[in-house]
Coordinates of C-alpha atoms in Angstrom, one line a residue:
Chain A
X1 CA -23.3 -5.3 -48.3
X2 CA -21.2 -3.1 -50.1
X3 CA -19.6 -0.1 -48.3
X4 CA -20.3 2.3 -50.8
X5 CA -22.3 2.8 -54.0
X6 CA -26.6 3.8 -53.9
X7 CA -28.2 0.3 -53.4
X8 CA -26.7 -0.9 -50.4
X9 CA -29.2 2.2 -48.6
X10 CA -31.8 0.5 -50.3
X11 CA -30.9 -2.9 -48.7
X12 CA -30.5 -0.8 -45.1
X13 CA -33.9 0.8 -45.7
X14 CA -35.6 -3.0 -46.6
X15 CA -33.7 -5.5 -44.5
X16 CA -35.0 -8.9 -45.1
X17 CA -37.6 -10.2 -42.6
X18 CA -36.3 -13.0 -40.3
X19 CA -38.4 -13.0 -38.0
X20 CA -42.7 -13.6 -38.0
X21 CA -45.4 -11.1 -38.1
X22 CA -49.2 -10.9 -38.1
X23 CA -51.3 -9.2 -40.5
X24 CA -53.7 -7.3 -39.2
X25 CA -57.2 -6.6 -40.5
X26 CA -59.8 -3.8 -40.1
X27 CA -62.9 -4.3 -42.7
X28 CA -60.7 -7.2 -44.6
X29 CA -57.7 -5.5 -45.5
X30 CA -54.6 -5.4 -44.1
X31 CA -53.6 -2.4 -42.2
X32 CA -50.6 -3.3 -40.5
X33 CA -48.0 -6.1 -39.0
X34 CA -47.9 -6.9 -35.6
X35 CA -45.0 -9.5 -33.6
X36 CA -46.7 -12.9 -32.1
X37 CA -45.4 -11.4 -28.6
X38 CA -48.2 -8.3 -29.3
X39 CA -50.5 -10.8 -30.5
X40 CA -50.7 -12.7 -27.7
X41 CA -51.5 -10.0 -25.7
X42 CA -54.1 -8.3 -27.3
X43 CA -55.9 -12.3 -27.3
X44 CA -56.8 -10.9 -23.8
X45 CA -59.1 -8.3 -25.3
X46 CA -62.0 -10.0 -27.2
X47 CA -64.0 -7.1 -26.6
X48 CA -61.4 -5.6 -29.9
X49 CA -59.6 -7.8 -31.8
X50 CA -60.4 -11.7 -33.0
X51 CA -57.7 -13.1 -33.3
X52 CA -56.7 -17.2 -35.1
X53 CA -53.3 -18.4 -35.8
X54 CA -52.9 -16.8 -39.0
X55 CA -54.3 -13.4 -38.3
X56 CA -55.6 -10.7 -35.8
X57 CA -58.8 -9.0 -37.2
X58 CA -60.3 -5.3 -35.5
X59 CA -64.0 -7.1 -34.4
X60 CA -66.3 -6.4 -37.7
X61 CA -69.1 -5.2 -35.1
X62 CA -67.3 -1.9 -34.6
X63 CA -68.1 -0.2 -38.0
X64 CA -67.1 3.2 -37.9
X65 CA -64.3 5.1 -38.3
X66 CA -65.0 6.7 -34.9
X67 CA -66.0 3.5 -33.3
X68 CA -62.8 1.7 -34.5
X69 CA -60.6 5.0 -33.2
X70 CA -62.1 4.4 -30.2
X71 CA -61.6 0.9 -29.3
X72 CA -58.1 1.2 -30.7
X73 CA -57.3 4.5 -28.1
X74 CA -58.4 2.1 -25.4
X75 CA -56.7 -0.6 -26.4
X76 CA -53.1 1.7 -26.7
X77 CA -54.0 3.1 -22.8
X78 CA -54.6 0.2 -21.6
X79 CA -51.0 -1.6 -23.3
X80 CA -49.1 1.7 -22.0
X81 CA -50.6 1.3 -18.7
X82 CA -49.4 -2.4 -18.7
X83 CA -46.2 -0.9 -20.0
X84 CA -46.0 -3.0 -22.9
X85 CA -45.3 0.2 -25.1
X86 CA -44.0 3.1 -24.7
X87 CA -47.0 6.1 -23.7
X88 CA -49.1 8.0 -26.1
X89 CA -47.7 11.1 -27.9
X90 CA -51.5 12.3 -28.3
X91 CA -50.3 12.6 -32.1
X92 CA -53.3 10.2 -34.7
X93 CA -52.1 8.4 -37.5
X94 CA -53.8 7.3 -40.1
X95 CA -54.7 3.4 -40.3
X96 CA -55.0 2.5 -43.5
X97 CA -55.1 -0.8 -46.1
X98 CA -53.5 1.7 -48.7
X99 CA -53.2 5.7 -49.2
X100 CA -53.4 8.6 -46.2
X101 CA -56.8 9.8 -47.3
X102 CA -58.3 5.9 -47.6
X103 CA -57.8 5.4 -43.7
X104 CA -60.8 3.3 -42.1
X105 CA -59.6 4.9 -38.4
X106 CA -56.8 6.4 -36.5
X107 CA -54.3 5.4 -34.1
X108 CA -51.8 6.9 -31.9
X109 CA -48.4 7.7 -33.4
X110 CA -46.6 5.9 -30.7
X111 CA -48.3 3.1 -30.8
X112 CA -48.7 2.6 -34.7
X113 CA -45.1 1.8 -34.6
X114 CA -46.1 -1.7 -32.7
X115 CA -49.0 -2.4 -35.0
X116 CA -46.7 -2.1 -38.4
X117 CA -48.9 0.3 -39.6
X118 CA -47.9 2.4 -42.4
X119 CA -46.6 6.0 -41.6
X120 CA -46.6 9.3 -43.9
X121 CA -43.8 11.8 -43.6
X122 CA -43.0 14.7 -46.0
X123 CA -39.7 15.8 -47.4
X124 CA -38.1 18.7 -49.2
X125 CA -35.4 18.7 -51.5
X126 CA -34.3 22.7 -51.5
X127 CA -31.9 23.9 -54.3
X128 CA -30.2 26.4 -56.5
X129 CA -29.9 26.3 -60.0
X130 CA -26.4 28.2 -60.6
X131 CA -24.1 28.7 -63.7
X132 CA -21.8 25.6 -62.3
X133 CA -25.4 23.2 -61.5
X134 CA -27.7 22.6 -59.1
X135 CA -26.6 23.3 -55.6
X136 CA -28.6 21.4 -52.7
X137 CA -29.3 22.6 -48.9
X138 CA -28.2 20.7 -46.3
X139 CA -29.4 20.5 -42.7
X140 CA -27.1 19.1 -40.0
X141 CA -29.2 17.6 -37.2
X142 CA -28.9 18.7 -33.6
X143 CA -26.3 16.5 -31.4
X144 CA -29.3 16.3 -28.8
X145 CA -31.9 14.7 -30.8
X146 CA -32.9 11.0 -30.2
X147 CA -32.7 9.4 -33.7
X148 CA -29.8 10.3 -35.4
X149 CA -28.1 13.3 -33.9
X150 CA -25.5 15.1 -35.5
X151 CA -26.3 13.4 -39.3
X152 CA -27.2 14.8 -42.5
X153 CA -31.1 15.8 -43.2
X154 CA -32.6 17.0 -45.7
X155 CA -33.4 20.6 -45.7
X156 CA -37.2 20.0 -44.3
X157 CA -38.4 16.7 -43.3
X158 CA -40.8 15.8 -40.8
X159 CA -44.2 13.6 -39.9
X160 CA -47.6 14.1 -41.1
X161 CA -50.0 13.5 -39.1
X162 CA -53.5 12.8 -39.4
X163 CA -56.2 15.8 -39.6
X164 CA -53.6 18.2 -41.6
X165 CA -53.6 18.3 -45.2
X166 CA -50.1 17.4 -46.6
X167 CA -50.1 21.2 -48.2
X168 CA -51.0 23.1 -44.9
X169 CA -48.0 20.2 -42.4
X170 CA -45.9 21.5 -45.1
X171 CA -45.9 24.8 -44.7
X172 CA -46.0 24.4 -40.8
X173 CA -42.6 21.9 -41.3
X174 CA -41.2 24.7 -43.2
X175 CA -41.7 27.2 -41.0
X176 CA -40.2 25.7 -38.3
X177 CA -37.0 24.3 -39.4
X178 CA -36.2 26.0 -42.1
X179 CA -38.1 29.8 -41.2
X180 CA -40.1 30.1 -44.3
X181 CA -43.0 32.3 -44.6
X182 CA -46.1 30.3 -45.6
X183 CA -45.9 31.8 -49.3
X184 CA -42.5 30.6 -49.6
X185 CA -43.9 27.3 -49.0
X186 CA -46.1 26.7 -51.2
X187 CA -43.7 27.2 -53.6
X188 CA -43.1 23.5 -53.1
X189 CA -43.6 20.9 -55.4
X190 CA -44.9 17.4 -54.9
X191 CA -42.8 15.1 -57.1
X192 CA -43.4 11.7 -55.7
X193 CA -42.6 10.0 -53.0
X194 CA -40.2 6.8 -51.6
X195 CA -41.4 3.7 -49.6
X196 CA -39.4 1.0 -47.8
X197 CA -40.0 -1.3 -44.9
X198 CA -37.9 -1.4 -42.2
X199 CA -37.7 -3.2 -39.4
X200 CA -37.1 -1.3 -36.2
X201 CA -37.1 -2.0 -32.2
X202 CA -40.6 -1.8 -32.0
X203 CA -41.8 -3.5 -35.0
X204 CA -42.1 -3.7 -38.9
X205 CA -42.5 0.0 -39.8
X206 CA -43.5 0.7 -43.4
X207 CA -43.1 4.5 -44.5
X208 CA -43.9 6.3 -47.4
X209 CA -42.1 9.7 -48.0
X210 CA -43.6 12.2 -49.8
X211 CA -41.4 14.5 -51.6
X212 CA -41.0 18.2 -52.8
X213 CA -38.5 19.9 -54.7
X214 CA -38.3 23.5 -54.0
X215 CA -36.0 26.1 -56.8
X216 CA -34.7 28.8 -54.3
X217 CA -33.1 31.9 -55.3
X218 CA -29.4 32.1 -54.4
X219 CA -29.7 34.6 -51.2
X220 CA -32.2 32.8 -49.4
X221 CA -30.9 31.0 -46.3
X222 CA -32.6 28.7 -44.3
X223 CA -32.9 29.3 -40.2
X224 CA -33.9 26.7 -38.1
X225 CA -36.6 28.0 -35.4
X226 CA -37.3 24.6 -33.6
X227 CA -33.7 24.2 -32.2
X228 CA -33.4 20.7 -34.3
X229 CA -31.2 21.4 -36.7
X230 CA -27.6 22.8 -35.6
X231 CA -26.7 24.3 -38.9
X232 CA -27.4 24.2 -42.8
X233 CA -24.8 24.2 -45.7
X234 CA -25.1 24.8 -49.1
X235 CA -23.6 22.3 -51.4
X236 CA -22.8 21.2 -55.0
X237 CA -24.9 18.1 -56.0
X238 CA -21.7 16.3 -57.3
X239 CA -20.9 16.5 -53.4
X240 CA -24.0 15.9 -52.6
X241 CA -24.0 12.7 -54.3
X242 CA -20.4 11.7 -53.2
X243 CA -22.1 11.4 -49.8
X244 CA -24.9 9.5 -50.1
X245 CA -22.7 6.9 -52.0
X246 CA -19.2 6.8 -50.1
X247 CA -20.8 7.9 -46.3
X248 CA -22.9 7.1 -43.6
X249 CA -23.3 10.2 -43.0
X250 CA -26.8 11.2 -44.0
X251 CA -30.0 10.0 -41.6
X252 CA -31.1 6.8 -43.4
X253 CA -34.1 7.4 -45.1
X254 CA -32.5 11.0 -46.5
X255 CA -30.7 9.2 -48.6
X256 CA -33.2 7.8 -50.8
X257 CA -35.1 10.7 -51.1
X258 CA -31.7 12.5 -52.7
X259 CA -31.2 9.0 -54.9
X260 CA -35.0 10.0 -56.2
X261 CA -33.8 13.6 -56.7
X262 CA -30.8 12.5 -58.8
X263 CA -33.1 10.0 -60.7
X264 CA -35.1 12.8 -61.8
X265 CA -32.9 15.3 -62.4
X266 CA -30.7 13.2 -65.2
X267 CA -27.6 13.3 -62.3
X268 CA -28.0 9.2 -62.7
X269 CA -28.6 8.1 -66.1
X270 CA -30.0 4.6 -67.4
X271 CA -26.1 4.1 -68.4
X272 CA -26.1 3.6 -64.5
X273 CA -25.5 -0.2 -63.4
X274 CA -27.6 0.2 -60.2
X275 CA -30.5 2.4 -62.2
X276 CA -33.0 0.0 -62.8
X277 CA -32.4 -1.5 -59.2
X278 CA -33.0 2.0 -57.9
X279 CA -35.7 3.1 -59.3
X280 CA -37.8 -0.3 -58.7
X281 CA -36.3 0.0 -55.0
X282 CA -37.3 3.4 -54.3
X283 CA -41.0 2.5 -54.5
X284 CA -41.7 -1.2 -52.3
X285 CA -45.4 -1.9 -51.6
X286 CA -46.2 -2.5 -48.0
X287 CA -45.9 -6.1 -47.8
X288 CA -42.7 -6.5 -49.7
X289 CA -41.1 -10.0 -48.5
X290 CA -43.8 -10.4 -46.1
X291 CA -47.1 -11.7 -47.8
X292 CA -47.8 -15.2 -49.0
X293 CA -47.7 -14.9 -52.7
X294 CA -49.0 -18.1 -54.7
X295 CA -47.8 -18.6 -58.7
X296 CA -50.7 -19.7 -60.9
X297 CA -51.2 -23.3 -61.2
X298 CA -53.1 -24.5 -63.8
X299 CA -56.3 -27.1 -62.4
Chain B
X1 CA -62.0 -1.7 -64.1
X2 CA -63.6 1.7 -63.8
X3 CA -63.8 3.2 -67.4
X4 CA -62.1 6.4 -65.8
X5 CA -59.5 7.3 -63.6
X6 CA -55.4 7.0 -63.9
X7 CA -54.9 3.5 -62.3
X8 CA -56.9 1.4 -64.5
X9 CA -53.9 2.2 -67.1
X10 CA -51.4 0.9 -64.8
X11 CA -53.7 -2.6 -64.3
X12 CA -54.2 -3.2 -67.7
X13 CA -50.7 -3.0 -68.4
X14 CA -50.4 -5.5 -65.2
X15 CA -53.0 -8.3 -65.5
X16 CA -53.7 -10.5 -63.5
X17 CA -51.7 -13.5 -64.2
X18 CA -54.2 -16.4 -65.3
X19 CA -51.7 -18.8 -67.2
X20 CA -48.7 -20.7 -66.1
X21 CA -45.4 -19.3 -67.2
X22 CA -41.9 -21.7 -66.4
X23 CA -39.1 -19.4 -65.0
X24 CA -35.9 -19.7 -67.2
X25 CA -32.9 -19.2 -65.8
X26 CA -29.3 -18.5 -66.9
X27 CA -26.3 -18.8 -64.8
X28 CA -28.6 -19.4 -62.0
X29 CA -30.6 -16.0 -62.4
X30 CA -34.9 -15.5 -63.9
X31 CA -34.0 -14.0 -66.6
X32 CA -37.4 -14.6 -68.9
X33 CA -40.5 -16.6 -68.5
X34 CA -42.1 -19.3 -70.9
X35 CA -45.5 -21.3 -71.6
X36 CA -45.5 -24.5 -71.2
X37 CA -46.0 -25.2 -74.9
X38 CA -42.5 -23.6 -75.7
X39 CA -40.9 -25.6 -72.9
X40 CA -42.2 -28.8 -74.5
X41 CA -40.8 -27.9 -78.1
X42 CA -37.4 -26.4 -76.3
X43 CA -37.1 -30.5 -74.4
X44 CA -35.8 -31.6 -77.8
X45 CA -32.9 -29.3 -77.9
X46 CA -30.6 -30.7 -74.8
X47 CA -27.8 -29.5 -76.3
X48 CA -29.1 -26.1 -75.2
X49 CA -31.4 -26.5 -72.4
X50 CA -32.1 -28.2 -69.2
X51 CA -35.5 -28.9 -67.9
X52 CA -37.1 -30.4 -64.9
X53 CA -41.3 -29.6 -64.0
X54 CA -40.5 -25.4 -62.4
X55 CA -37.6 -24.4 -64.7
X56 CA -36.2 -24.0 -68.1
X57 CA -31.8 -23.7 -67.9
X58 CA -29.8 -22.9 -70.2
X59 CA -27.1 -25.4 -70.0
X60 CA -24.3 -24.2 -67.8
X61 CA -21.6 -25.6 -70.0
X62 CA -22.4 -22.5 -72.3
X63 CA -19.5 -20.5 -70.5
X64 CA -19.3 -17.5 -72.1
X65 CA -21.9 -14.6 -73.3
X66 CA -20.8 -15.4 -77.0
X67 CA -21.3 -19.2 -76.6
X68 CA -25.0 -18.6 -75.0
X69 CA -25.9 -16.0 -77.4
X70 CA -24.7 -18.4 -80.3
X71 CA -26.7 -21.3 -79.0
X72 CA -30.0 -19.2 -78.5
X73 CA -29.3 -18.1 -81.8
X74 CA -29.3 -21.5 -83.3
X75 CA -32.2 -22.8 -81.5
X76 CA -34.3 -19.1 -82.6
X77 CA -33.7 -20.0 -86.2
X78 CA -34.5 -23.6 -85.4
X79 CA -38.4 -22.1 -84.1
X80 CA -38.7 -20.2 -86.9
X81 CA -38.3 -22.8 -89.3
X82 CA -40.8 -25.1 -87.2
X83 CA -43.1 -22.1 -87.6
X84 CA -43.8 -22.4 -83.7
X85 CA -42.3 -18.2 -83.8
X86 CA -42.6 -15.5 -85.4
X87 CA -39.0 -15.0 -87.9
X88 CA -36.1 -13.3 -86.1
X89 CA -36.2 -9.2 -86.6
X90 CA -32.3 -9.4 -87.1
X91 CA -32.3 -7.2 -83.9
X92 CA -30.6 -8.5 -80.8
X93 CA -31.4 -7.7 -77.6
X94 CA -30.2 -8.1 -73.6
X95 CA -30.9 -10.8 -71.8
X96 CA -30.4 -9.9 -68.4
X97 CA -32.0 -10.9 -64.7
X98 CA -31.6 -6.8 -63.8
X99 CA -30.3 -3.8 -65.9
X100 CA -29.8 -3.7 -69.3
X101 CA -25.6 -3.4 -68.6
X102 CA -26.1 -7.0 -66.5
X103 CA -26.8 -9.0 -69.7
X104 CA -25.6 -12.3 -69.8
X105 CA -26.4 -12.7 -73.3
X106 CA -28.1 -11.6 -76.3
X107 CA -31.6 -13.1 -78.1
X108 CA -33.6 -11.6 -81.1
X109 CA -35.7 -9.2 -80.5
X110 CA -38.4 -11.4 -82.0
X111 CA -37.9 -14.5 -80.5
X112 CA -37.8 -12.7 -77.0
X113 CA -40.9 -12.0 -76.8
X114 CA -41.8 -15.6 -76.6
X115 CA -39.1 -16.0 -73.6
X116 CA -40.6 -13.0 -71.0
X117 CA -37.5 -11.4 -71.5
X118 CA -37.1 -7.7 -70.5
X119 CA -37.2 -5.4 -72.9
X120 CA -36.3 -1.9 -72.6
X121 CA -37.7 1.3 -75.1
X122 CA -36.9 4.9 -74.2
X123 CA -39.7 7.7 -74.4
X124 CA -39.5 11.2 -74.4
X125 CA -41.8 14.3 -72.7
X126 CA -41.1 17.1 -74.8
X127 CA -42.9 19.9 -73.3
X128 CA -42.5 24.0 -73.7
X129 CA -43.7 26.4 -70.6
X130 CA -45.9 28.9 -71.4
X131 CA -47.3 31.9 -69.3
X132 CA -50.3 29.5 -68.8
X133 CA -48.3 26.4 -67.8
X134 CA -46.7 23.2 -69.3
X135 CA -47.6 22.4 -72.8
X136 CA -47.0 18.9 -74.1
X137 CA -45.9 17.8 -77.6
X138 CA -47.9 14.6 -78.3
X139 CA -47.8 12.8 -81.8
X140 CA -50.6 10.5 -83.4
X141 CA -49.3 7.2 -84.5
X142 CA -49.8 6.6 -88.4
X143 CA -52.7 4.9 -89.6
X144 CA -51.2 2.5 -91.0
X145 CA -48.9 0.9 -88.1
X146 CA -49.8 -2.4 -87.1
X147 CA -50.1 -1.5 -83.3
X148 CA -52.1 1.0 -82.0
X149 CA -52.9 2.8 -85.3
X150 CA -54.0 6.0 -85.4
X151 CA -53.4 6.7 -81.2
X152 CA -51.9 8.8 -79.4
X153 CA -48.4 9.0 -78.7
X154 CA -45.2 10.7 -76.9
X155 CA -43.6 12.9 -79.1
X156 CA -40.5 10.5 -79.3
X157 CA -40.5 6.9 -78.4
X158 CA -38.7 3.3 -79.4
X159 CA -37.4 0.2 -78.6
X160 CA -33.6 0.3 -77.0
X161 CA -31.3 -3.1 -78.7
X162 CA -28.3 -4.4 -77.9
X163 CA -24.7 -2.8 -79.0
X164 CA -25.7 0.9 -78.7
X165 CA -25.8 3.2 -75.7
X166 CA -29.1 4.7 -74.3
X167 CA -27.9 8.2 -75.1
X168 CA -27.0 7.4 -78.8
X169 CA -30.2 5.4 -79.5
X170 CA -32.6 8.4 -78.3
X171 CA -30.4 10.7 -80.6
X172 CA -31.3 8.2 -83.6
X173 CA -34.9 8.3 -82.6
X174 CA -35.2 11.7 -82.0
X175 CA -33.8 12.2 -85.2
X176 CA -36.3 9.7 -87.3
X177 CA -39.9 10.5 -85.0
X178 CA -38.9 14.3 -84.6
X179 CA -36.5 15.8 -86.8
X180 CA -34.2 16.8 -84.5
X181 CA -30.7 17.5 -84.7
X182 CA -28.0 15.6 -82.3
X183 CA -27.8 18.7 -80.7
X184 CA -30.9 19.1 -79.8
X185 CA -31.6 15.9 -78.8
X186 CA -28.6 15.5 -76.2
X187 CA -30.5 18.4 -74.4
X188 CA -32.7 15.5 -72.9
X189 CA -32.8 14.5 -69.4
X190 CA -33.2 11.3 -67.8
X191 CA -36.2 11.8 -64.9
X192 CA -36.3 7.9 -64.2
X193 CA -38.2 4.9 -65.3
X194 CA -41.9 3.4 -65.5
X195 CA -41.9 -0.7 -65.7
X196 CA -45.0 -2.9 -66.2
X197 CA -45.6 -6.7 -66.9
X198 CA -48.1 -7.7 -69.7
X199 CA -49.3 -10.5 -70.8
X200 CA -49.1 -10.9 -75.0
X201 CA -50.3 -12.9 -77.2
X202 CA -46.6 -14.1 -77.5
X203 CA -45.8 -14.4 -74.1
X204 CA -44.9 -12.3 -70.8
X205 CA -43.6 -9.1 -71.2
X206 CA -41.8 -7.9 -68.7
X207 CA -40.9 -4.0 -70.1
X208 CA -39.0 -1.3 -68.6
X209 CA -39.5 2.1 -70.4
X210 CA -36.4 4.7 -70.1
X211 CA -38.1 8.3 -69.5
X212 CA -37.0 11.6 -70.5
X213 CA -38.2 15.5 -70.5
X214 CA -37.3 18.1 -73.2
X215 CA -37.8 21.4 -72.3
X216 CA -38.3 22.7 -76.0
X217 CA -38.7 26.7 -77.1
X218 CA -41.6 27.9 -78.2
X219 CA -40.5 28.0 -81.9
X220 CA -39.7 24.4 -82.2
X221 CA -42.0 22.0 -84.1
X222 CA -41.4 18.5 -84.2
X223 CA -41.2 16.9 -87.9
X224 CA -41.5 13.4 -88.3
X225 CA -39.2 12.0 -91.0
X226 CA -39.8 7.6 -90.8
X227 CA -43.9 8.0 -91.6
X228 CA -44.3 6.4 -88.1
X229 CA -46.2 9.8 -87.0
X230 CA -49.1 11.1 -89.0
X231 CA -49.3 14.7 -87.3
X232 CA -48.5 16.3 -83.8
X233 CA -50.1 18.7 -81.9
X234 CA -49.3 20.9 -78.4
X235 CA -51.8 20.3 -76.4
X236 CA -51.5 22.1 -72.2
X237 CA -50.8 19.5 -69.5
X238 CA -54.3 19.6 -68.5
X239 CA -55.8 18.5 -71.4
X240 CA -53.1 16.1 -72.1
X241 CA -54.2 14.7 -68.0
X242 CA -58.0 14.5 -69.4
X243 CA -57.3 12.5 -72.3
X244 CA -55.0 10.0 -70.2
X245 CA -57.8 10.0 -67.1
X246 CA -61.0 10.2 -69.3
X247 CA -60.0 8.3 -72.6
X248 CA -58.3 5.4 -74.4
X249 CA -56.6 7.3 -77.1
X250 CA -53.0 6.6 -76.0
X251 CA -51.6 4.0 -77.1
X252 CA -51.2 1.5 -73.1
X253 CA -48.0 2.2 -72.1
X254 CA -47.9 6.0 -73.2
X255 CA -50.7 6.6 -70.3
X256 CA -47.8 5.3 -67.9
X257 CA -45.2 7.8 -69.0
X258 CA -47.7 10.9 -68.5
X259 CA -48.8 9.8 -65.3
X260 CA -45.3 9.6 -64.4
X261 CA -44.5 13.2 -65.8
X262 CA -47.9 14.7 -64.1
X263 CA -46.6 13.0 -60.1
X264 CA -42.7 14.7 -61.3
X265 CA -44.0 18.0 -62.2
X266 CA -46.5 18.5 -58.9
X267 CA -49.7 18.2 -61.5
X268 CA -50.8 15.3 -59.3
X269 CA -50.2 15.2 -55.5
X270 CA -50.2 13.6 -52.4
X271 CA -54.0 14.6 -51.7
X272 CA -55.1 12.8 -54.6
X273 CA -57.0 9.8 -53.8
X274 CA -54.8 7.4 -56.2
X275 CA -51.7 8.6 -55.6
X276 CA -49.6 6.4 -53.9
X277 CA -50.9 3.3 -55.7
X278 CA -49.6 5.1 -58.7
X279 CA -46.6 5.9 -57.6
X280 CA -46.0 2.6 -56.4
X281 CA -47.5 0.9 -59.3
X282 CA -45.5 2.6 -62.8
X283 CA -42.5 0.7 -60.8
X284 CA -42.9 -2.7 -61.1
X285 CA -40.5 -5.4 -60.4
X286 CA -40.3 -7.9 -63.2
X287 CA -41.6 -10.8 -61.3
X288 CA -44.5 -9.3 -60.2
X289 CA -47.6 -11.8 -59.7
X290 CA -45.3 -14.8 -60.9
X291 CA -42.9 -15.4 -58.5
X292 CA -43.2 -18.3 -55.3
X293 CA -42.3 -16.7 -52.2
X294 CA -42.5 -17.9 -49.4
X295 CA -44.1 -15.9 -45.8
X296 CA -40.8 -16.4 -42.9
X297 CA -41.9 -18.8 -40.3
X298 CA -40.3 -19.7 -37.1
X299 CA -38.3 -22.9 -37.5

């Protein structure tokens, strides 16, 4: 991998798969990617899951959305209580074949992170338009936080959850690490979104990033209220830009959602030699370098 | 295909695959896709190609980007005369397994359309803010153009060839479709990219179009000076979004630029039931539904 340009966070985002996993299906899509190991287990609960050599399927028999929750909430106890992942966070995710609002039930956040199942987070791009350019806000993350402390963030970024409209997590997100009143936050403005596949500790974690770009006038300043953020700086996009390319410094996913912003604010033009690379990479389906895709044959 | 909506733009411009097309490779790279019918006619030129049952090569003794675009030409004119292709347009362009700068070689614009090669136009949003909200310039295609007479269209759009740089080509365009100075038309942005793979009478069509917004004054009126554009009109966003969701006036590939434009500008957002399909699906890789690949499995 190269040790500086754009792409090579791409790459970091969507490491290749060398290892096996499962689809999973509820209703005959597929919701998620589990390892064998997980598989195995969940083969001693029939009462849930059927499960062959190719696939583990939710039971058809449980039909609703409240139904499936349920059996899956019993499922995740009973798997924490064996301590074969970590415990609940009490925090429902959507589980779903494609967007948020198409989910055929829930499960728990913790526990989605096993399952492969895709998870929806929100982040803001804040800036200043001023006579030199734009000028972007930067958040530095607090030294105690589990995932990586001390980096670069983007000025709000956070989770969304299931039963919260992206509009009103928003607003709460903004309040609370950046001390926005709720007007101020629906100032925001949904401009897309990134997706990659990662694969982490606990699984294959597909995540879709929704983003917002949000003009702010020059005297506003952010304040962090949630004590996870250690400061914010204010800084020229060239600069902005010289560190997602020649640093680490920035939490991973962060950096793609600044590559989007400079893709859509003409900072990267198609002159670009990674452009087209880019802006294909920025968006991967779900199942990218996992499914079994089969070319036409003629018969 | 629902006779509504915003995604059934973005599957007719990616059908389903239903033919067989031979990847062609160049210095060890896809670069473009045949029929098998071509691949047949192209076995009685070895002095240019090498083919076995999956792949068309061009011979790896062609060294240098002169030498392959020298022999390609040869064997173009060579079609032509056969009457198996369309004659050549004069007009070269890449051909490239990525970007446009990663070219290994260059093909007529013609004759590539019977190889899959990539081929790359530009279009431009030019749009004016109004107390009331974006307004979009949109032009209707003459009558008399052989495709999509008499549609709707962005207010500037064309094919990008070889030998001249994005920036300069839009300037031409914007000159001939809009009547606008160099000036003016350096004041565009690049805001990213929408790609799509079609299948054409000639062939695959792998195409990547270059986007860019205009903010114009209120003042300004487009002029068109080639007789490519029989009128334009200012139509606000919203209307602009019915006619896209609603209708079949654009000519196919506009719909994917305006859907683009309408997730970049917050007019379509993460609540919206289609929304991450479309995001996902104006970024197409250039392989999509052709390509072998193959699921890991533990060895």
């Amino acid at each position: 991998m190269n040790e500086t340009g754009y792409l090579r966070h791409v790459l970091a985002c969507n490491p290749p798969v060398k290892e096996r996993f499962v689809p999973w299906y509820v209703e005959n899509q597929v919701v998620g990617w589990l390892r064998p190991a997980l598989v195995e287990k969940l083969a001693h609960r029939p009462d849930v899951f059927e499960i062959d050599h190719a696939a583990i399927c939710l039971r058809t028999d449980l039909k609703s959305f409240a139904a499936r929750s349920e059996a899956l909430e019993d499922v995740v106890a009973w798997l924490a209580e064996k301590d074969w992942i970590t415990p609940p966070m009490g925090e429902p995710y959507p589980v779903t074949p494609a967007g948020r609002e198409a989910a055929l039930c829930v499960m728990d956040r913790s526990a989605a992170a096993y399952f492969g199942v895709r998870a929806f987070g929100q982040h803001l791009n804040g800036y200043v338009r001023k006579d030199d350019g734009i000028h972007m806000w930067l958040g530095r993350r607090a030294r105690d936080r589990l995932i990586f402390p001390g980096c670069l963030d983007n000025m709000v970024a956070g989770g969304l959850p299931w039963g919260i409209s992206p509009e009103e997590n928003l607003v709460k997100e903004c309040a609370e690490e950046a001390g926005m009143t709720p007007q101020q936050a629906r100032r925001a403005v949904p401009v897309g979104l990134v997706s990659y596949n990662r694969i982490a500790e606990r699984g294959y974690r597909p995540d879709v990033l929704y983003c917002y770009d949000m003009e702010l006038s020059p005297d506003f300043e952010p304040q962090n209220t949630d004590g996870e953020v250690e400061s914010f700086s204010l800084l020229p996009l060239e600069e902005v830009a010289r560190l997602v390319r020649d640093t680490d410094e920035f939490k991973l996913n962060c950096n793609l959602v600044i590559m989007d912003f400079l893709l859509r604010h003409g900072y990267l033009a198609p002159e670009h030699e990674e452009y087209l690379d880019l802006a294909t990479g920025l968006r991967r389906p779900m199942d990218a370098g996992l499914s079994v895709r089969k070319q036409y044959t003629e018969t």
